[in-house]
């Protein structure tokens, strides 16, 4: 089954649940240098597009695999960025936040291993900027004319995006919401911005074992038929990983 809709949303939809909230860690990952590389490669026709597609797969796949294998999911893709969400129960595990901050470092290390790209049309150096925060997240599923749409919103998502904007190349930036829930003996950190109280992760001393996959087997019965409520059947039958098109984009804001 194609991983098009977040597992969390599919599970809730099949259980006929359409809104809720939970506490979570949110990570916003952005890739610097991606836009100029895309513009250059797109000038070289189909071959440039194929090279770009391979690069996108190479740089995103390790980070996405780390998110999914540690109980998280991708809530949103936005070009060269994505938001990952991990549901967290701090009351059940007082050390859980340490593990997620270490997980952010694991993503950074995986990305840096393959951040230099050499192509026949030029060489490109990419870098990662990652913001992380913790807080309440609200989610909802909206149905209209037999089609499903969903959203995630909340403090953790907003703050993770803001922290990412405060990051330089290959930096992990977090805020008081994270710092107040970690054991600082496990990390080397530095103040990033005194005014808004953000911090930079320098090093993690935490054991980097995989976190539990909370959704494992809960949605095993979901089929492509269920997905037809979420995406058009032509998407499900696509043989390629993706394609590039020129599009017009309209952003809509609403109050659920």
Short mmCIF file of C-alpha atoms in Angstrom, two decimals:
data_model
loop_
_atom_site.label_atom_id
_atom_site.label_comp_id
_atom_site.label_asym_id
_atom_site.label_seq_id
_atom_site.Cartn_x
_atom_site.Cartn_y
_atom_site.Cartn_z
CA UNK A 1 0.00 0.00 0.00
CA UNK A 2 1.32 3.45 -0.89
CA UNK A 3 2.22 5.58 2.11
CA UNK A 4 0.20 8.59 0.95
CA UNK A 5 -2.01 9.34 3.96
CA UNK A 6 -0.55 9.36 7.50
CA UNK A 7 -1.15 6.05 9.25
CA UNK A 8 -2.63 7.96 12.18
CA UNK A 9 -5.36 9.50 9.99
CA UNK A 10 -6.21 6.20 8.30
CA UNK A 11 -6.54 4.48 11.65
CA UNK A 12 -8.84 7.19 13.05
CA UNK A 13 -10.94 7.27 9.88
CA UNK A 14 -11.49 3.50 9.88
CA UNK A 15 -12.56 3.77 13.54
CA UNK A 16 -14.97 6.59 12.56
CA UNK A 17 -13.16 9.17 14.70
CA UNK A 18 -13.00 12.61 13.11
CA UNK A 19 -11.28 14.91 15.58
CA UNK A 20 -9.16 14.90 18.70
CA UNK A 21 -5.95 16.06 20.30
CA UNK A 22 -2.83 14.67 21.92
CA UNK A 23 0.55 15.80 23.25
CA UNK A 24 3.37 15.33 20.79
CA UNK A 25 6.87 16.16 19.68
CA UNK A 26 6.93 17.90 16.30
CA UNK A 27 10.00 18.12 14.06
CA UNK A 28 10.17 20.50 11.12
CA UNK A 29 12.95 19.59 8.68
CA UNK A 30 14.00 21.90 5.86
CA UNK A 31 16.74 21.42 3.26
CA UNK A 32 18.90 24.42 2.36
CA UNK A 33 20.23 24.59 -1.19
CA UNK A 34 17.36 22.56 -2.61
CA UNK A 35 15.62 25.35 -4.56
CA UNK A 36 18.64 26.51 -6.64
CA UNK A 37 19.54 22.87 -7.34
CA UNK A 38 15.98 22.20 -8.54
CA UNK A 39 15.99 25.26 -10.79
CA UNK A 40 19.29 24.25 -12.40
CA UNK A 41 18.39 20.60 -12.96
CA UNK A 42 14.92 21.44 -14.33
CA UNK A 43 16.62 23.37 -17.15
CA UNK A 44 18.02 20.10 -18.48
CA UNK A 45 14.77 18.51 -19.53
CA UNK A 46 13.74 14.95 -18.78
CA UNK A 47 17.24 13.84 -17.80
CA UNK A 48 17.55 16.66 -15.28
CA UNK A 49 14.15 15.80 -13.83
CA UNK A 50 15.11 12.14 -13.44
CA UNK A 51 18.32 13.12 -11.62
CA UNK A 52 16.33 15.45 -9.37
CA UNK A 53 13.84 12.69 -8.58
CA UNK A 54 16.67 10.35 -7.58
CA UNK A 55 18.23 13.03 -5.35
CA UNK A 56 14.91 13.71 -3.62
CA UNK A 57 14.52 10.02 -2.87
CA UNK A 58 18.10 9.74 -1.61
CA UNK A 59 17.95 12.69 0.77
CA UNK A 60 14.43 12.23 2.14
CA UNK A 61 14.23 8.43 2.46
CA UNK A 62 16.67 7.95 5.39
CA UNK A 63 14.98 10.65 7.49
CA UNK A 64 11.49 9.36 6.68
CA UNK A 65 12.53 5.79 7.49
CA UNK A 66 13.87 6.95 10.88
CA UNK A 67 10.57 8.73 11.62
CA UNK A 68 8.39 5.75 10.69
CA UNK A 69 10.57 3.14 12.40
CA UNK A 70 10.37 5.11 15.65
CA UNK A 71 6.60 5.41 15.90
CA UNK A 72 6.17 8.76 14.13
CA UNK A 73 4.49 9.87 10.92
CA UNK A 74 4.84 12.66 8.38
CA UNK A 75 1.90 15.04 8.69
CA UNK A 76 2.87 17.43 5.89
CA UNK A 77 5.27 17.70 2.97
CA UNK A 78 6.06 21.18 1.66
CA UNK A 79 8.51 20.96 -1.22
CA UNK A 80 11.93 20.61 0.38
CA UNK A 81 10.55 20.35 3.92
CA UNK A 82 8.33 18.13 6.02
CA UNK A 83 6.78 17.98 9.48
CA UNK A 84 7.08 14.79 11.54
CA UNK A 85 4.88 14.09 14.57
CA UNK A 86 5.49 11.71 17.48
CA UNK A 87 2.72 11.18 20.03
CA UNK A 88 4.27 11.41 23.52
CA UNK A 89 3.13 10.40 26.99
CA UNK A 90 5.53 12.19 29.34
CA UNK A 91 3.67 10.93 32.42
CA UNK A 92 4.32 7.30 31.47
CA UNK A 93 8.02 7.74 30.59
CA UNK A 94 9.86 10.66 32.21
CA UNK A 95 12.89 10.14 29.94
CA UNK A 96 11.00 9.96 26.65
CA UNK A 97 11.86 13.52 25.59
CA UNK A 98 15.58 12.74 25.80
CA UNK A 99 15.05 9.99 23.24
CA UNK A 100 13.32 12.29 20.77
CA UNK A 101 16.00 14.95 20.97
CA UNK A 102 18.57 12.21 20.31
CA UNK A 103 16.40 11.01 17.43
CA UNK A 104 16.64 14.47 15.84
CA UNK A 105 20.43 14.15 15.97
CA UNK A 106 20.19 10.70 14.38
CA UNK A 107 18.26 12.23 11.47
CA UNK A 108 20.91 14.94 11.11
CA UNK A 109 23.75 12.39 11.04
CA UNK A 110 21.94 10.26 8.44
CA UNK A 111 21.36 13.31 6.26
CA UNK A 112 24.97 14.55 6.40
CA UNK A 113 26.27 11.20 5.13
CA UNK A 114 24.69 11.84 1.73
CA UNK A 115 24.38 15.64 1.52
CA UNK A 116 26.87 16.21 -1.34
CA UNK A 117 25.48 15.42 -4.77
CA UNK A 118 27.59 15.12 -7.92
CA UNK A 119 25.72 15.13 -11.23
CA UNK A 120 26.67 15.58 -14.88
CA UNK A 121 25.07 19.02 -14.72
CA UNK A 122 26.93 20.20 -11.62
CA UNK A 123 27.75 19.48 -8.00
CA UNK A 124 25.43 20.48 -5.17
CA UNK A 125 25.91 20.69 -1.41
CA UNK A 126 22.76 20.45 0.64
CA UNK A 127 22.31 21.10 4.35
CA UNK A 128 19.64 20.39 6.92
CA UNK A 129 17.88 22.74 9.31
CA UNK A 130 15.71 21.09 11.96
CA UNK A 131 13.38 22.65 14.53
CA UNK A 132 11.82 20.61 17.31
CA UNK A 133 9.18 21.40 19.93
CA UNK A 134 6.66 19.75 22.23
CA UNK A 135 3.04 20.57 23.02
CA UNK A 136 -0.61 19.94 22.29
CA UNK A 137 -1.66 19.05 18.74
CA UNK A 138 -5.21 19.03 17.42
CA UNK A 139 -6.23 16.97 14.44
CA UNK A 140 -9.35 16.68 12.35
CA UNK A 141 -10.80 14.83 9.36
CA UNK A 142 -13.10 16.71 7.01
CA UNK A 143 -15.27 14.83 4.54
CA UNK A 144 -16.86 16.44 1.50
CA UNK A 145 -18.49 14.73 -1.50
CA UNK A 146 -17.05 11.33 -0.56
CA UNK A 147 -13.56 12.76 -0.32
CA UNK A 148 -11.44 12.95 2.83
CA UNK A 149 -9.22 15.83 3.91
CA UNK A 150 -7.33 16.18 7.17
CA UNK A 151 -5.34 18.69 9.20
CA UNK A 152 -2.98 18.94 12.15
CA UNK A 153 -2.44 22.15 14.09
CA UNK A 154 -1.14 23.32 17.43
CA UNK A 155 1.68 24.78 19.47
CA UNK A 156 4.19 22.00 18.82
CA UNK A 157 3.84 22.32 15.04
CA UNK A 158 4.00 26.13 15.05
CA UNK A 159 6.99 26.27 17.38
CA UNK A 160 8.95 23.60 15.51
CA UNK A 161 8.61 25.63 12.30
CA UNK A 162 9.66 28.81 14.11
CA UNK A 163 12.68 27.04 15.62
CA UNK A 164 13.72 25.79 12.19
CA UNK A 165 13.71 29.35 10.90
CA UNK A 166 16.18 30.23 13.67
CA UNK A 167 18.57 27.45 12.59
CA UNK A 168 21.72 27.73 10.50
CA UNK A 169 23.00 24.94 8.25
CA UNK A 170 23.04 21.53 9.94
CA UNK A 171 21.68 22.84 13.23
CA UNK A 172 18.99 21.39 15.51
CA UNK A 173 17.12 24.13 17.37
CA UNK A 174 14.66 23.55 20.22
CA UNK A 175 12.83 25.67 22.77
CA UNK A 176 11.79 25.73 26.42
CA UNK A 177 9.03 23.19 25.77
CA UNK A 178 11.74 20.63 25.04
CA UNK A 179 14.38 21.84 27.47
CA UNK A 180 12.00 21.72 30.44
CA UNK A 181 11.42 18.01 29.77
CA UNK A 182 14.98 16.70 29.24
CA UNK A 183 17.87 15.69 31.44
CA UNK A 184 20.58 18.14 30.40
CA UNK A 185 23.30 15.75 31.62
CA UNK A 186 22.54 13.71 28.52
CA UNK A 187 23.21 16.57 26.07
CA UNK A 188 25.67 19.29 25.18
CA UNK A 189 23.59 22.35 24.34
CA UNK A 190 24.17 26.07 23.76
CA UNK A 191 21.91 29.12 23.83
CA UNK A 192 20.84 30.06 20.31
CA UNK A 193 18.62 33.08 20.95
CA UNK A 194 18.28 34.60 24.43
CA UNK A 195 15.25 36.72 23.55
CA UNK A 196 13.01 33.91 22.38
CA UNK A 197 14.74 31.24 24.53
CA UNK A 198 15.87 28.79 21.88
CA UNK A 199 18.76 26.34 22.16
CA UNK A 200 21.12 24.49 19.84
CA UNK A 201 21.87 20.80 20.24
CA UNK A 202 25.63 20.27 20.04
CA UNK A 203 25.84 16.61 20.97
CA UNK A 204 23.72 13.79 22.39
CA UNK A 205 25.05 11.22 24.86
CA UNK A 206 21.80 9.25 24.88
CA UNK A 207 21.62 5.63 23.75
CA UNK A 208 20.07 5.78 20.27
CA UNK A 209 17.87 2.69 20.39
CA UNK A 210 14.72 2.64 18.30
CA UNK A 211 11.61 4.01 19.95
CA UNK A 212 8.49 1.81 20.02
CA UNK A 213 6.25 1.90 16.95
CA UNK A 214 2.97 2.89 18.64
CA UNK A 215 0.75 2.21 15.63
CA UNK A 216 2.09 -1.22 14.77
CA UNK A 217 -0.63 -3.60 13.50
CA UNK A 218 -3.46 -1.22 14.47
CA UNK A 219 -4.20 -0.44 10.82
CA UNK A 220 -3.18 -3.71 9.20
CA UNK A 221 -6.69 -4.22 7.78
CA UNK A 222 -6.72 -0.99 5.78
CA UNK A 223 -6.81 -1.63 2.04
CA UNK A 224 -6.60 0.39 -1.16
CA UNK A 225 -10.41 0.43 -1.17
CA UNK A 226 -10.35 2.42 2.07
CA UNK A 227 -7.83 4.80 0.50
CA UNK A 228 -10.25 5.67 -2.32
CA UNK A 229 -12.00 7.97 0.17
CA UNK A 230 -8.71 9.82 0.59
CA UNK A 231 -7.04 9.96 -2.82
CA UNK A 232 -8.03 9.53 -6.46
CA UNK A 233 -7.73 6.00 -7.87
CA UNK A 234 -5.24 7.21 -10.48
CA UNK A 235 -2.78 7.99 -7.68
CA UNK A 236 -3.08 4.49 -6.25
CA UNK A 237 -2.37 2.92 -9.64
CA UNK A 238 0.68 5.09 -10.46
CA UNK A 239 3.76 3.02 -11.31
CA UNK A 240 6.22 5.88 -10.76
CA UNK A 241 7.40 7.37 -7.47
CA UNK A 242 6.26 10.82 -8.56
CA UNK A 243 6.39 13.45 -11.26
CA UNK A 244 7.00 17.17 -11.75
CA UNK A 245 4.37 19.55 -13.06
CA UNK A 246 3.87 23.29 -13.28
CA UNK A 247 0.90 24.14 -11.08
CA UNK A 248 -1.00 27.07 -9.65
CA UNK A 249 -1.26 26.96 -5.86
CA UNK A 250 -4.06 28.45 -3.76
CA UNK A 251 -3.66 28.57 0.04
CA UNK A 252 -6.86 28.54 2.11
CA UNK A 253 -7.16 29.22 5.83
CA UNK A 254 -10.18 28.12 7.84
CA UNK A 255 -11.32 27.69 11.42
CA UNK A 256 -12.45 24.07 12.04
#
